[in-house]
JSON list of C-alpha atoms in Angstrom, two decimals:
[
{"chain": "A", "resi": 1, "resn": "UNK", "atom": "CA", "xyz": [115.08, 168.33, 86.88]},
{"chain": "A", "resi": 2, "resn": "UNK", "atom": "CA", "xyz": [114.79, 166.22, 84.45]},
{"chain": "A", "resi": 3, "resn": "UNK", "atom": "CA", "xyz": [116.84, 167.56, 81.31]},
{"chain": "A", "resi": 4, "resn": "UNK", "atom": "CA", "xyz": [117.21, 165.93, 77.75]},
{"chain": "A", "resi": 5, "resn": "UNK", "atom": "CA", "xyz": [120.61, 166.72, 75.57]},
{"chain": "A", "resi": 6, "resn": "UNK", "atom": "CA", "xyz": [119.71, 169.47, 73.61]},
{"chain": "A", "resi": 7, "resn": "UNK", "atom": "CA", "xyz": [121.56, 167.32, 70.79]},
{"chain": "A", "resi": 8, "resn": "UNK", "atom": "CA", "xyz": [118.79, 164.36, 70.77]},
{"chain": "A", "resi": 9, "resn": "UNK", "atom": "CA", "xyz": [115.87, 166.49, 71.52]},
{"chain": "A", "resi": 10, "resn": "UNK", "atom": "CA", "xyz": [116.80, 168.15, 67.55]},
{"chain": "A", "resi": 11, "resn": "UNK", "atom": "CA", "xyz": [117.15, 164.48, 66.41]},
{"chain": "A", "resi": 12, "resn": "UNK", "atom": "CA", "xyz": [113.86, 162.64, 67.48]},
{"chain": "A", "resi": 13, "resn": "UNK", "atom": "CA", "xyz": [110.82, 162.98, 67.83]},
{"chain": "A", "resi": 14, "resn": "UNK", "atom": "CA", "xyz": [108.55, 162.56, 70.55]},
{"chain": "A", "resi": 15, "resn": "UNK", "atom": "CA", "xyz": [106.21, 160.43, 70.52]},
{"chain": "A", "resi": 16, "resn": "UNK", "atom": "CA", "xyz": [104.48, 159.39, 74.04]},
{"chain": "A", "resi": 17, "resn": "UNK", "atom": "CA", "xyz": [105.46, 159.07, 77.88]},
{"chain": "A", "resi": 18, "resn": "UNK", "atom": "CA", "xyz": [104.72, 155.96, 79.07]},
{"chain": "A", "resi": 19, "resn": "UNK", "atom": "CA", "xyz": [105.51, 155.64, 83.35]},
{"chain": "A", "resi": 20, "resn": "UNK", "atom": "CA", "xyz": [108.16, 157.71, 83.58]},
{"chain": "A", "resi": 21, "resn": "UNK", "atom": "CA", "xyz": [109.73, 156.68, 79.87]},
{"chain": "A", "resi": 22, "resn": "UNK", "atom": "CA", "xyz": [109.77, 159.32, 77.12]},
{"chain": "A", "resi": 23, "resn": "UNK", "atom": "CA", "xyz": [109.11, 157.07, 74.11]},
{"chain": "A", "resi": 24, "resn": "UNK", "atom": "CA", "xyz": [110.93, 159.23, 70.85]},
{"chain": "A", "resi": 25, "resn": "UNK", "atom": "CA", "xyz": [111.93, 158.04, 67.14]},
{"chain": "A", "resi": 26, "resn": "UNK", "atom": "CA", "xyz": [115.04, 159.17, 65.95]},
{"chain": "A", "resi": 27, "resn": "UNK", "atom": "CA", "xyz": [114.58, 161.47, 62.14]},
{"chain": "A", "resi": 28, "resn": "UNK", "atom": "CA", "xyz": [116.37, 158.87, 60.02]},
{"chain": "A", "resi": 29, "resn": "UNK", "atom": "CA", "xyz": [114.46, 157.39, 57.15]},
{"chain": "A", "resi": 30, "resn": "UNK", "atom": "CA", "xyz": [117.19, 155.01, 56.97]},
{"chain": "A", "resi": 31, "resn": "UNK", "atom": "CA", "xyz": [115.90, 153.20, 60.44]},
{"chain": "A", "resi": 32, "resn": "UNK", "atom": "CA", "xyz": [113.13, 152.50, 62.75]},
{"chain": "A", "resi": 33, "resn": "UNK", "atom": "CA", "xyz": [114.57, 153.81, 66.41]},
{"chain": "A", "resi": 34, "resn": "UNK", "atom": "CA", "xyz": [113.04, 154.14, 69.26]},
{"chain": "A", "resi": 35, "resn": "UNK", "atom": "CA", "xyz": [114.69, 155.54, 71.26]},
{"chain": "A", "resi": 36, "resn": "UNK", "atom": "CA", "xyz": [113.50, 155.14, 75.37]},
{"chain": "A", "resi": 37, "resn": "UNK", "atom": "CA", "xyz": [113.73, 157.59, 77.75]},
{"chain": "A", "resi": 38, "resn": "UNK", "atom": "CA", "xyz": [114.26, 158.33, 81.65]},
{"chain": "A", "resi": 39, "resn": "UNK", "atom": "CA", "xyz": [113.23, 161.36, 83.02]},
{"chain": "A", "resi": 40, "resn": "UNK", "atom": "CA", "xyz": [114.85, 160.94, 85.96]},
{"chain": "A", "resi": 41, "resn": "UNK", "atom": "CA", "xyz": [117.04, 164.16, 87.41]},
{"chain": "A", "resi": 42, "resn": "UNK", "atom": "CA", "xyz": [121.21, 162.37, 87.48]},
{"chain": "A", "resi": 43, "resn": "UNK", "atom": "CA", "xyz": [120.00, 159.00, 85.08]},
{"chain": "A", "resi": 44, "resn": "UNK", "atom": "CA", "xyz": [123.02, 158.73, 82.17]},
{"chain": "A", "resi": 45, "resn": "UNK", "atom": "CA", "xyz": [123.60, 154.35, 82.04]},
{"chain": "A", "resi": 46, "resn": "UNK", "atom": "CA", "xyz": [121.08, 152.18, 83.29]},
{"chain": "A", "resi": 47, "resn": "UNK", "atom": "CA", "xyz": [122.74, 151.25, 86.20]},
{"chain": "A", "resi": 48, "resn": "UNK", "atom": "CA", "xyz": [121.47, 154.39, 87.90]},
{"chain": "A", "resi": 49, "resn": "UNK", "atom": "CA", "xyz": [118.69, 153.04, 87.21]},
{"chain": "A", "resi": 50, "resn": "UNK", "atom": "CA", "xyz": [116.43, 151.62, 90.45]},
{"chain": "A", "resi": 51, "resn": "UNK", "atom": "CA", "xyz": [115.42, 147.64, 90.36]},
{"chain": "A", "resi": 52, "resn": "UNK", "atom": "CA", "xyz": [111.85, 148.78, 89.50]},
{"chain": "A", "resi": 53, "resn": "UNK", "atom": "CA", "xyz": [112.43, 151.10, 86.90]},
{"chain": "A", "resi": 54, "resn": "UNK", "atom": "CA", "xyz": [114.91, 148.49, 85.22]},
{"chain": "A", "resi": 55, "resn": "UNK", "atom": "CA", "xyz": [112.45, 145.89, 85.75]},
{"chain": "A", "resi": 56, "resn": "UNK", "atom": "CA", "xyz": [109.60, 148.54, 83.90]},
{"chain": "A", "resi": 57, "resn": "UNK", "atom": "CA", "xyz": [112.55, 149.80, 81.22]},
{"chain": "A", "resi": 58, "resn": "UNK", "atom": "CA", "xyz": [112.84, 145.70, 80.51]},
{"chain": "A", "resi": 59, "resn": "UNK", "atom": "CA", "xyz": [108.97, 145.31, 80.61]},
{"chain": "A", "resi": 60, "resn": "UNK", "atom": "CA", "xyz": [108.78, 148.28, 77.86]},
{"chain": "A", "resi": 61, "resn": "UNK", "atom": "CA", "xyz": [111.39, 147.30, 75.39]},
{"chain": "A", "resi": 62, "resn": "UNK", "atom": "CA", "xyz": [110.09, 143.88, 75.48]},
{"chain": "A", "resi": 63, "resn": "UNK", "atom": "CA", "xyz": [106.88, 144.89, 74.60]},
{"chain": "A", "resi": 64, "resn": "UNK", "atom": "CA", "xyz": [107.69, 147.29, 72.17]},
{"chain": "A", "resi": 65, "resn": "UNK", "atom": "CA", "xyz": [110.01, 145.99, 70.81]},
{"chain": "A", "resi": 66, "resn": "UNK", "atom": "CA", "xyz": [106.75, 143.27, 70.24]},
{"chain": "A", "resi": 67, "resn": "UNK", "atom": "CA", "xyz": [104.70, 145.76, 68.31]},
{"chain": "A", "resi": 68, "resn": "UNK", "atom": "CA", "xyz": [107.77, 146.52, 66.28]},
{"chain": "A", "resi": 69, "resn": "UNK", "atom": "CA", "xyz": [108.25, 142.86, 65.07]},
{"chain": "A", "resi": 70, "resn": "UNK", "atom": "CA", "xyz": [104.04, 142.32, 64.46]},
{"chain": "A", "resi": 71, "resn": "UNK", "atom": "CA", "xyz": [103.71, 146.84, 62.43]},
{"chain": "A", "resi": 72, "resn": "UNK", "atom": "CA", "xyz": [106.43, 145.76, 60.58]},
{"chain": "A", "resi": 73, "resn": "UNK", "atom": "CA", "xyz": [105.90, 142.11, 59.85]},
{"chain": "A", "resi": 74, "resn": "UNK", "atom": "CA", "xyz": [109.67, 140.67, 60.24]},
{"chain": "A", "resi": 75, "resn": "UNK", "atom": "CA", "xyz": [110.97, 137.43, 61.06]},
{"chain": "A", "resi": 76, "resn": "UNK", "atom": "CA", "xyz": [113.52, 139.07, 63.93]}
]
């Protein structure tokens, strides 16, 4: 069973779920931090993900990075 850490739940805002990943925003107005949380039991570190989920995470991260860059008009 998936369990979200209580501190992470309090300190971040749920945005949307994509596949097995929760996308959350850190509740800190100084920074625009996106947190991607796999909703899988026992997954704590990247090496806990199987190759397919790790690949999906990579593409999701790249997609979100592109959206952020466009939205914020960042150069990098």
